[in-house]
């Protein structure tokens, strides 16, 4: 679409104000008006992608259909819009520099000095326009990571400044700031916003709209003040009040008129209201649960909730679909042992064992799985969680003493989980896992089939290790069904127990595909089974 419009979202005063959610909410409103929208995140760090970052540093690494390892904000974009993102939706400084340096080595710039301006900024601009040039979108929303004033954000702000002139009338800049409440004075303060906008102006960028994150409602007087000092009309000062849930934000932005303001600036019709009927229904269910259950999330990064962002949000979607509130009990897998497993997990109606890498906490995960299996508590294992379920079953049911994954013990006598064949020749860490969407064939008559109701599904992956097919026969003789298989490589993708109310493990990551419009069926069913379990235990 030659008419693609570009919306840039920058942040000031502090980080973590919710640029991702504001971008996703605005996108949702525009989408509900019938426009096609995509959102892109530009991250100013030097890693090529967050795939090699420790979750403690950066939270979850979100994986797209095409196998890009990306920032967790892309998860929000997909959950809000229900449309897939791709590699092009996440750009890092590392990637920008890598491609400029590659071009230099190829001789593309022969004779010229390669510089931040124009070479780096040109690369950034081309990455922004790449999505618009697909012709698929009416709007491309580009969120600039970091905070205005950060040294590493400078080339991005400069690229936006240039683009805005090149595409006059096609761009809108939204600046998100903090309006803090000073308890001692009992007042909201606009000065940090004024300073932040000044900083942006010093860099040559005038925001069109200022979104103010605040804990207290702003008066008209305050809006007027920000308007006066920051060169925007009062209607372009938008309040973003702290909300009960991130899913409230589209409605809050609608009330504040953010979508209308954007459309006005772009000379597009802004009458009528977006159709958010389904969203409203979801919120209604979310806020009026008929029941509450507790589910344990067993993982090693539980101190940082962002490490499990998509899993947590999938439970929000699945909870609303079941009209129940899912309370998560975060259990540090490293602390779980046979002596305390009952104490740590008693009272929960379901146990989810999380994905992960490395040996730390694995024995605790295996212990938690044994507890779920023996006590017939609904269980859901994702990726490493599924692999741990395989190990647990091998050790404690099939009697394969010392069974393990070769990720943890290379000399294990029973390598029931082993490095995938095509991983054996790989030495580098970045972007080398089995990543992105792969098909999986489901066996009729299994729980997996019952959930999906189809023969072939497609789910996203991020792993190097896999169920070892040498053990297929041994497992199938036991109580474990291998209910989902990759048809091309014959890899086991889903396992389940036949004589257990709900014990399912997936090698893939269903959490990456759960959205407000399409809660993931495996999560919906798991929560449903947890509700059933709770009801049954209440009878005793
Ligand atoms: N560490 C395991 C593997 O690489 C599991 C990965 C995961 O849980 N995402 O196969």
Coordinates of C-alpha atoms and ligand atoms in Angstrom, one line a residue:
X1 CA 0.0 0.0 0.0
X2 CA 1.6 3.3 -1.1
X3 CA -0.6 4.9 1.4
X4 CA 0.8 3.2 4.4
X5 CA 0.9 5.5 7.4
X6 CA 3.7 5.3 10.0
X7 CA 3.1 5.9 13.7
X8 CA 6.2 6.2 16.0
X9 CA 6.0 5.6 19.7
X10 CA 8.9 7.0 21.8
X11 CA 9.2 7.0 25.6
X12 CA 10.5 9.5 28.0
X13 CA 11.2 10.1 31.8
X14 CA 11.4 6.4 32.7
X15 CA 11.4 3.0 31.2
X16 CA 8.6 0.4 31.8
X17 CA 5.8 2.9 31.2
X18 CA 4.1 0.5 28.8
X19 CA 5.0 1.7 25.3
X20 CA 4.3 -1.8 24.1
X21 CA 0.8 -1.9 25.5
X22 CA 0.0 1.6 24.3
X23 CA 1.2 0.6 20.8
X24 CA -0.8 -2.6 20.9
X25 CA -3.9 -0.8 22.2
X26 CA -3.8 1.8 19.5
X27 CA -3.3 -0.9 16.9
X28 CA -6.3 -2.8 18.3
X29 CA -8.5 0.3 18.0
X30 CA -7.4 1.0 14.4
X31 CA -7.9 -2.7 13.6
X32 CA -11.4 -2.5 15.1
X33 CA -12.1 0.4 12.7
X34 CA -11.3 -1.9 9.8
X35 CA -7.6 -1.0 9.1
X36 CA -4.8 -3.5 8.8
X37 CA -2.1 -2.8 11.3
X38 CA 1.3 -4.2 12.3
X39 CA 3.6 -3.2 15.1
X40 CA 7.4 -3.2 15.0
X41 CA 9.8 -2.9 17.9
X42 CA 13.3 -1.3 17.5
X43 CA 15.6 -2.4 20.3
X44 CA 18.7 -0.3 20.9
X45 CA 20.9 -3.1 22.3
X46 CA 23.8 -4.6 20.4
X47 CA 22.8 -8.3 20.6
X48 CA 21.6 -9.5 17.3
X49 CA 18.4 -10.7 19.0
X50 CA 17.3 -11.6 22.5
X51 CA 17.8 -15.3 21.9
X52 CA 21.1 -15.3 23.6
X53 CA 19.9 -13.1 26.5
X54 CA 19.4 -14.6 30.0
X55 CA 15.7 -14.3 30.9
X56 CA 16.7 -12.5 34.1
X57 CA 18.1 -9.7 31.9
X58 CA 15.4 -9.4 29.4
X59 CA 12.4 -11.5 30.3
X60 CA 11.0 -14.0 27.9
X61 CA 12.3 -14.5 24.4
X62 CA 9.2 -14.6 22.1
X63 CA 9.3 -16.7 19.0
X64 CA 7.4 -15.8 15.8
X65 CA 6.0 -18.1 13.1
X66 CA 9.1 -17.6 11.0
X67 CA 11.4 -18.6 13.8
X68 CA 12.6 -15.1 14.9
X69 CA 13.7 -14.9 18.5
X70 CA 12.3 -11.5 19.6
X71 CA 11.4 -9.1 22.3
X72 CA 8.5 -10.0 24.5
X73 CA 6.5 -6.9 23.4
X74 CA 5.9 -8.8 20.1
X75 CA 3.9 -11.2 22.2
X76 CA 1.6 -8.4 23.3
X77 CA 1.2 -7.3 19.7
X78 CA 0.1 -10.7 18.7
X79 CA -2.1 -11.2 21.7
X80 CA -3.9 -7.9 21.1
X81 CA -4.1 -8.1 17.3
X82 CA -4.4 -11.8 16.7
X83 CA -2.2 -11.5 13.7
X84 CA 1.3 -13.0 13.4
X85 CA 4.5 -11.0 13.5
X86 CA 7.8 -11.9 11.9
X87 CA 11.5 -11.3 11.9
X88 CA 10.9 -7.9 10.3
X89 CA 8.9 -6.8 13.3
X90 CA 11.9 -6.7 15.7
X91 CA 15.1 -4.9 14.8
X92 CA 18.1 -4.5 17.1
X93 CA 21.1 -2.2 16.9
X94 CA 23.2 -5.4 16.5
X95 CA 21.2 -6.4 13.4
X96 CA 21.4 -2.9 11.9
X97 CA 25.2 -2.7 12.4
X98 CA 25.7 -6.3 11.2
X99 CA 24.0 -5.6 8.0
X100 CA 25.8 -2.2 7.4
X101 CA 29.1 -3.9 8.2
X102 CA 28.3 -6.8 5.8
X103 CA 27.5 -4.3 3.1
X104 CA 30.8 -2.5 3.8
X105 CA 32.7 -5.8 3.5
X106 CA 31.0 -6.6 0.2
X107 CA 32.1 -3.2 -1.1
X108 CA 28.7 -1.7 -1.4
X109 CA 29.9 1.6 0.0
X110 CA 33.2 1.6 -1.9
X111 CA 35.0 4.9 -1.5
X112 CA 32.8 6.4 1.2
X113 CA 33.3 6.6 4.9
X114 CA 30.7 4.5 6.6
X115 CA 29.0 6.6 9.3
X116 CA 26.1 6.6 11.7
X117 CA 24.4 9.3 9.5
X118 CA 23.5 8.4 6.8
X119 CA 24.5 4.7 6.7
X120 CA 23.1 3.5 10.1
X121 CA 20.1 5.8 9.9
X122 CA 19.4 4.6 6.3
X123 CA 19.5 1.0 7.4
X124 CA 17.0 1.8 10.2
X125 CA 14.7 3.7 7.9
X126 CA 14.7 0.8 5.4
X127 CA 13.9 -1.6 8.2
X128 CA 10.9 0.6 9.1
X129 CA 9.7 0.9 5.6
X130 CA 10.2 -2.8 4.9
X131 CA 6.9 -3.6 6.6
X132 CA 5.0 -0.7 4.8
X133 CA 6.5 -1.9 1.5
X134 CA 4.9 -5.3 1.8
X135 CA 1.7 -3.5 0.8
X136 CA -0.2 -5.4 3.5
X137 CA -0.7 -2.6 6.0
X138 CA -2.6 0.6 6.3
X139 CA -0.6 1.4 9.4
X140 CA 2.9 0.4 10.7
X141 CA 3.4 1.3 14.3
X142 CA 7.0 1.4 15.3
X143 CA 7.9 1.4 18.9
X144 CA 11.4 2.7 19.8
X145 CA 12.8 0.8 22.7
X146 CA 14.6 2.6 25.6
X147 CA 14.0 6.2 26.8
X148 CA 14.7 9.4 25.0
X149 CA 18.1 10.7 26.1
X150 CA 19.7 7.2 26.0
X151 CA 22.9 7.4 23.9
X152 CA 22.0 4.2 22.1
X153 CA 18.5 5.5 21.1
X154 CA 19.9 8.5 19.2
X155 CA 20.2 7.0 15.7
X156 CA 16.6 5.8 16.0
X157 CA 15.3 9.2 16.9
X158 CA 17.3 10.7 14.1
X159 CA 15.9 8.1 11.6
X160 CA 12.4 9.0 12.7
X161 CA 13.2 12.7 12.3
X162 CA 14.4 12.1 8.7
X163 CA 11.5 9.8 7.8
X164 CA 9.0 12.3 9.0
X165 CA 10.3 14.9 6.5
X166 CA 10.5 12.3 3.7
X167 CA 7.0 11.2 4.3
X168 CA 5.3 14.5 5.2
X169 CA 1.7 13.9 6.2
X170 CA 2.2 10.1 6.5
X171 CA 3.7 10.0 10.0
X172 CA 2.6 10.6 13.6
X173 CA 4.9 10.7 16.6
X174 CA 3.5 9.7 19.9
X175 CA 5.6 10.3 23.0
X176 CA 4.8 8.4 26.2
X177 CA 5.9 10.0 29.4
X178 CA 5.4 9.7 33.1
X179 CA 3.4 12.3 35.1
X180 CA 4.4 11.4 38.7
X181 CA 2.2 11.9 41.7
X182 CA 4.0 13.5 44.7
X183 CA 2.3 12.1 47.7
X184 CA 3.7 14.8 50.1
X185 CA 2.4 17.6 47.9
X186 CA -0.7 15.7 46.9
X187 CA -0.1 16.7 43.3
X188 CA 0.7 15.4 39.9
X189 CA 3.8 17.0 38.3
X190 CA 4.1 17.9 34.6
X191 CA 7.8 19.1 34.7
X192 CA 9.4 15.7 33.9
X193 CA 7.1 15.5 30.8
X194 CA 8.2 19.1 29.8
X195 CA 11.8 18.1 30.1
X196 CA 11.4 14.9 28.2
X197 CA 9.7 16.7 25.3
X198 CA 12.4 19.3 25.3
X199 CA 15.0 16.6 25.0
X200 CA 13.1 15.1 22.1
X201 CA 12.8 18.5 20.5
X202 CA 16.6 19.0 20.9
X203 CA 17.0 15.9 18.8
X204 CA 14.8 17.5 16.1
X205 CA 11.6 15.6 16.8
X206 CA 8.3 17.3 17.8
X207 CA 5.8 14.8 19.2
X208 CA 2.2 15.1 17.8
X209 CA 0.6 13.4 20.7
X210 CA 1.7 13.0 24.3
X211 CA 0.5 10.1 26.3
X212 CA 0.9 10.6 30.0
X213 CA 1.2 7.6 32.2
X214 CA -0.2 8.5 35.6
X215 CA -1.6 7.0 38.8
X216 CA -4.1 9.8 39.3
X217 CA -6.5 11.5 36.9
X218 CA -5.2 14.6 35.2
X219 CA -7.2 17.8 35.3
X220 CA -8.0 19.8 32.2
X221 CA -5.6 22.5 33.7
X222 CA -2.8 20.0 33.6
X223 CA -3.5 19.0 30.1
X224 CA -3.5 22.6 29.1
X225 CA -0.2 23.2 30.8
X226 CA 1.4 20.3 29.0
X227 CA -0.2 21.5 25.7
X228 CA 1.3 25.0 26.2
X229 CA 4.8 23.9 27.1
X230 CA 5.0 21.1 24.6
X231 CA 3.5 22.5 21.4
X232 CA 0.6 20.1 21.1
X233 CA -3.2 20.9 21.3
X234 CA -4.9 20.0 24.5
X235 CA -6.8 17.2 22.8
X236 CA -3.5 15.6 22.0
X237 CA -2.6 15.2 25.6
X238 CA -3.8 11.8 26.4
X239 CA -4.1 10.4 29.9
X240 CA -3.0 6.8 30.5
X241 CA -4.1 5.9 34.0
X242 CA -2.9 2.8 35.8
X243 CA -5.3 0.0 35.0
X244 CA -6.5 -3.2 36.7
X245 CA -5.3 -5.2 33.7
X246 CA -3.4 -4.4 30.4
X247 CA -6.5 -5.6 28.6
X248 CA -8.4 -2.4 29.8
X249 CA -6.0 -0.1 28.0
X250 CA -7.7 -0.3 24.5
X251 CA -11.0 1.0 26.1
X252 CA -9.1 3.6 28.2
X253 CA -7.4 4.8 25.0
X254 CA -10.8 4.8 23.2
X255 CA -12.3 7.0 26.0
X256 CA -9.3 9.4 25.7
X257 CA -9.7 9.5 21.9
X258 CA -6.2 8.3 21.0
X259 CA -7.3 6.6 17.8
X260 CA -9.3 9.7 16.8
X261 CA -6.4 12.0 17.5
X262 CA -4.1 9.9 15.3
X263 CA -6.6 9.7 12.5
X264 CA -7.1 13.5 12.6
X265 CA -3.4 14.1 12.3
X266 CA -3.3 11.9 9.2
X267 CA -6.4 13.5 7.7
X268 CA -8.3 10.2 7.8
X269 CA -12.0 10.0 8.7
X270 CA -12.4 9.5 12.5
X271 CA -16.2 9.3 12.9
X272 CA -17.9 6.3 14.4
X273 CA -16.5 4.0 17.0
X274 CA -14.4 0.9 16.6
X275 CA -16.2 -2.4 17.0
X276 CA -14.8 -4.0 20.2
X277 CA -17.7 -6.3 21.0
X278 CA -15.5 -9.4 21.3
X279 CA -12.9 -7.6 23.4
X280 CA -15.7 -6.3 25.7
X281 CA -17.0 -9.9 26.1
X282 CA -13.5 -11.1 27.0
X283 CA -13.1 -8.3 29.6
X284 CA -16.5 -9.1 31.0
X285 CA -15.5 -12.7 31.6
X286 CA -12.1 -11.7 32.9
X287 CA -13.5 -9.4 35.4
X288 CA -16.4 -11.5 36.6
X289 CA -15.0 -15.0 37.2
X290 CA -17.4 -17.5 38.7
X291 CA -14.7 -19.5 40.3
X292 CA -11.1 -19.3 41.3
X293 CA -8.4 -22.0 41.1
X294 CA -4.7 -22.1 41.9
X295 CA -2.2 -23.6 39.4
X296 CA 1.5 -24.0 40.2
X297 CA 3.9 -22.7 37.7
X298 CA 7.2 -24.6 38.3
X299 CA 10.2 -23.0 36.8
X300 CA 13.6 -21.6 37.7
X301 CA 13.1 -18.0 36.7
X302 CA 10.0 -17.4 38.9
X303 CA 11.5 -14.4 40.6
X304 CA 11.1 -12.5 37.4
X305 CA 7.6 -12.9 36.1
X306 CA 8.5 -11.4 32.7
X307 CA 10.4 -14.6 32.0
X308 CA 7.1 -16.4 31.7
X309 CA 5.1 -13.6 30.2
X310 CA 3.3 -15.6 27.4
X311 CA 2.5 -18.5 29.8
X312 CA 1.0 -16.0 32.3
X313 CA -1.1 -14.3 29.6
X314 CA -2.2 -17.6 28.2
X315 CA -3.6 -18.4 31.6
X316 CA -5.4 -15.0 31.6
X317 CA -7.0 -15.9 28.2
X318 CA -7.8 -19.5 29.2
X319 CA -9.2 -18.4 32.6
X320 CA -11.6 -15.9 30.9
X321 CA -12.7 -18.7 28.5
X322 CA -13.5 -20.9 31.5
X323 CA -15.0 -18.0 33.5
X324 CA -12.5 -18.5 36.2
X325 CA -9.7 -16.7 37.8
X326 CA -6.4 -18.6 37.6
X327 CA -4.2 -17.8 40.5
X328 CA -0.6 -18.8 39.8
X329 CA 1.6 -20.2 42.5
X330 CA 5.1 -19.6 41.4
X331 CA 7.3 -22.5 42.5
X332 CA 11.1 -22.2 42.3
X333 CA 12.0 -25.6 40.8
X334 CA 15.4 -25.5 42.4
X335 CA 13.8 -25.6 45.8
X336 CA 11.6 -28.7 45.1
X337 CA 12.7 -32.0 46.5
X338 CA 10.9 -35.2 47.5
X339 CA 10.8 -34.1 51.2
X340 CA 9.0 -30.9 50.5
X341 CA 7.1 -31.5 47.2
X342 CA 3.8 -32.1 49.0
X343 CA 4.2 -28.9 51.1
X344 CA 5.1 -26.9 48.0
X345 CA 2.4 -28.2 45.7
X346 CA -0.5 -29.2 48.0
X347 CA -3.7 -27.4 47.3
X348 CA -3.1 -26.6 43.7
X349 CA -5.5 -27.8 41.0
X350 CA -3.0 -28.1 38.3
X351 CA 0.8 -28.1 37.8
X352 CA 2.5 -26.5 34.8
X353 CA 6.2 -27.3 34.4
X354 CA 7.9 -24.5 32.4
X355 CA 10.4 -24.4 29.6
X356 CA 14.0 -23.8 30.3
X357 CA 17.7 -24.5 29.6
X358 CA 20.5 -26.0 31.6
X359 CA 20.5 -28.4 34.5
X360 CA 19.6 -26.0 37.4
X361 CA 16.2 -26.9 38.8
X362 CA 15.7 -29.9 36.6
X363 CA 15.5 -32.4 39.5
X364 CA 12.9 -30.3 41.2
X365 CA 10.8 -30.2 38.0
X366 CA 11.0 -34.0 37.8
X367 CA 9.9 -34.3 41.4
X368 CA 6.9 -31.9 40.7
X369 CA 6.0 -34.1 37.8
X370 CA 6.1 -37.3 39.8
X371 CA 3.8 -35.6 42.3
X372 CA 1.4 -34.6 39.6
X373 CA 1.4 -38.1 38.0
X374 CA 1.0 -40.1 41.3
X375 CA -1.6 -37.8 42.7
X376 CA -3.5 -37.5 39.4
X377 CA -3.3 -33.7 39.4
X378 CA -3.7 -32.1 36.0
X379 CA -0.3 -31.6 34.5
X380 CA 1.0 -29.6 31.6
X381 CA 4.6 -29.7 30.6
X382 CA 6.0 -27.3 28.0
X383 CA 9.2 -28.0 26.1
X384 CA 11.7 -28.7 28.9
X385 CA 8.6 -29.5 31.1
X386 CA 7.7 -32.2 28.5
X387 CA 11.2 -33.5 28.4
X388 CA 11.3 -33.7 32.2
X389 CA 8.0 -35.7 32.1
X390 CA 9.7 -38.1 29.7
X391 CA 12.6 -38.5 32.1
X392 CA 10.4 -38.9 35.1
X393 CA 8.3 -41.6 33.4
X394 CA 11.5 -43.5 32.2
X395 CA 13.0 -43.4 35.7
X396 CA 10.0 -44.1 37.9
X397 CA 7.6 -46.1 35.7
X398 CA 9.8 -47.9 33.2
X399 CA 12.6 -48.5 35.7
X400 CA 15.3 -46.9 33.6
X401 CA 17.5 -45.9 36.5
X402 CA 19.6 -42.8 35.8
X403 CA 17.6 -41.9 32.7
X404 CA 18.2 -38.3 31.7
X405 CA 18.5 -35.8 28.9
X406 CA 22.0 -35.5 27.4
X407 CA 21.7 -31.8 27.9
X408 CA 22.2 -32.5 31.6
X409 CA 24.2 -35.8 31.8
X410 CA 26.0 -36.6 28.6
X411 CA 26.9 -40.1 29.9
X412 CA 23.5 -41.1 31.1
X413 CA 22.8 -44.8 30.7
X414 CA 19.3 -44.0 29.3
X415 CA 19.4 -40.9 27.1
X416 CA 15.6 -40.7 26.7
X417 CA 16.0 -37.1 25.6
X418 CA 18.9 -36.4 23.2
X419 CA 20.3 -33.7 21.0
X420 CA 18.5 -33.6 17.6
X421 CA 20.5 -35.0 14.8
X422 CA 20.8 -31.8 12.8
X423 CA 21.9 -29.9 16.0
X424 CA 25.0 -32.1 16.4
X425 CA 27.0 -30.2 13.9
X426 CA 26.1 -26.8 15.2
X427 CA 28.5 -24.9 17.5
X428 CA 27.2 -21.3 17.6
X429 CA 24.5 -20.3 20.1
X430 CA 22.7 -17.5 18.3
X431 CA 19.6 -18.4 16.3
X432 CA 20.6 -22.0 15.9
X433 CA 17.9 -23.9 17.7
X434 CA 14.9 -25.5 16.0
X435 CA 12.9 -22.4 15.8
X436 CA 9.4 -21.3 14.7
X437 CA 6.4 -23.1 13.3
X438 CA 6.5 -26.8 12.4
X439 CA 3.6 -29.2 11.6
X440 CA 2.5 -31.9 13.9
X441 CA 0.2 -34.8 13.2
X442 CA -2.2 -35.9 15.9
X443 CA -3.2 -39.5 16.6
X444 CA -7.0 -40.0 16.6
X445 CA -8.4 -41.1 20.0
X446 CA -5.8 -39.2 22.0
X447 CA -6.4 -36.3 24.4
X448 CA -4.4 -34.1 22.0
X449 CA -6.7 -34.9 19.2
X450 CA -9.7 -34.3 21.4
X451 CA -8.4 -30.8 22.2
X452 CA -7.5 -29.7 18.7
X453 CA -10.1 -31.7 16.7
X454 CA -7.9 -31.9 13.7
X455 CA -5.3 -34.2 12.1
X456 CA -2.5 -31.7 11.6
X457 CA -1.6 -28.7 13.7
X458 CA 1.2 -26.1 13.5
X459 CA 3.0 -24.9 16.6
X460 CA 6.1 -22.9 17.4
X461 CA 9.3 -24.4 18.7
X462 CA 12.5 -23.3 20.4
X463 CA 14.7 -26.2 21.4
X464 CA 17.8 -28.4 20.6
X465 CA 16.8 -31.6 22.4
X466 CA 14.1 -34.0 21.6
X467 CA 12.5 -37.3 22.7
X468 CA 14.9 -40.1 21.7
X469 CA 13.0 -42.3 19.2
X470 CA 15.1 -45.4 20.3
X471 CA 12.7 -45.5 23.3
X472 CA 9.4 -45.3 21.4
X473 CA 8.6 -48.9 21.9
X474 CA 9.4 -48.9 25.6
X475 CA 7.3 -45.9 26.2
X476 CA 4.3 -47.1 24.2
X477 CA 4.3 -50.4 26.1
X478 CA 3.8 -48.3 29.2
X479 CA 1.0 -46.0 29.9
X480 CA 2.4 -43.1 27.8
X481 CA 1.0 -42.2 24.4
X482 CA 3.1 -40.3 21.9
X483 CA 0.1 -38.5 20.5
X484 CA 1.7 -35.8 18.3
X485 CA 4.5 -36.5 15.7
X486 CA 6.2 -34.2 13.3
X487 CA 5.4 -35.8 9.9
X488 CA 8.6 -34.8 8.2
X489 CA 11.3 -35.6 10.8
X490 CA 9.3 -38.1 12.9
X491 CA 10.0 -36.1 16.1
X492 CA 7.7 -36.6 19.1
X493 CA 5.9 -33.4 19.7
X494 CA 3.2 -34.4 22.3
X495 CA 3.1 -37.0 25.0
X496 CA 0.3 -37.9 27.3
X497 CA -0.6 -40.5 29.9
X498 CA -3.6 -42.7 29.2
X499 CA -4.5 -43.5 32.8
X500 CA -4.4 -40.0 34.2
X501 CA -7.2 -37.4 34.1
X502 CA -4.9 -34.9 32.3
X503 CA -1.2 -35.3 31.9
X504 CA 0.0 -33.7 28.7
X505 CA 3.5 -32.5 27.6
X506 CA 4.3 -30.5 24.4
X507 CA 7.7 -30.1 22.8
X508 CA 6.4 -26.9 21.3
X509 CA 5.4 -23.6 22.9
X510 CA 1.6 -23.2 22.8
X511 CA 1.9 -20.0 24.9
X512 CA 3.2 -18.1 21.8
X513 CA 0.0 -18.6 20.0
X514 CA -2.6 -17.8 22.7
X515 CA -4.4 -14.5 21.9
X516 CA -7.4 -12.7 23.3
X517 CA -9.4 -13.7 20.2
X518 CA -8.1 -17.2 20.2
X519 CA -7.2 -18.6 23.6
X520 CA -4.9 -21.6 23.1
X521 CA -7.0 -24.8 23.3
X522 CA -4.4 -26.7 25.3
X523 CA -4.4 -24.0 28.0
X524 CA -8.2 -23.7 27.9
X525 CA -8.5 -27.5 28.4
X526 CA -5.8 -27.6 31.1
X527 CA -7.7 -24.9 33.1
X528 CA -10.9 -26.8 32.5
X529 CA -9.4 -30.0 33.8
X530 CA -8.0 -28.1 36.8
X531 CA -11.5 -26.9 37.5
X532 CA -12.8 -30.4 37.3
X533 CA -10.1 -31.6 39.6
X534 CA -10.9 -29.0 42.1
X535 CA -14.6 -29.8 42.0
X536 CA -13.8 -33.5 42.7
X537 CA -11.5 -32.8 45.6
X538 CA -14.1 -30.5 47.1
X539 CA -16.3 -33.6 47.5
X540 CA -14.0 -35.2 50.0
Ligands
LIG1 N1 16.6 -27.1 26.9 C1 15.7 -27.8 26.2 C2 16.1 -28.0 24.7 O1 16.9 -27.2 24.2 C3 14.3 -27.2 26.3 C4 14.2 -25.9 25.6 C5 12.9 -25.1 26.1 O2 12.3 -25.5 27.1 N2 12.6 -24.1 25.4 O3 15.6 -28.8 24.0

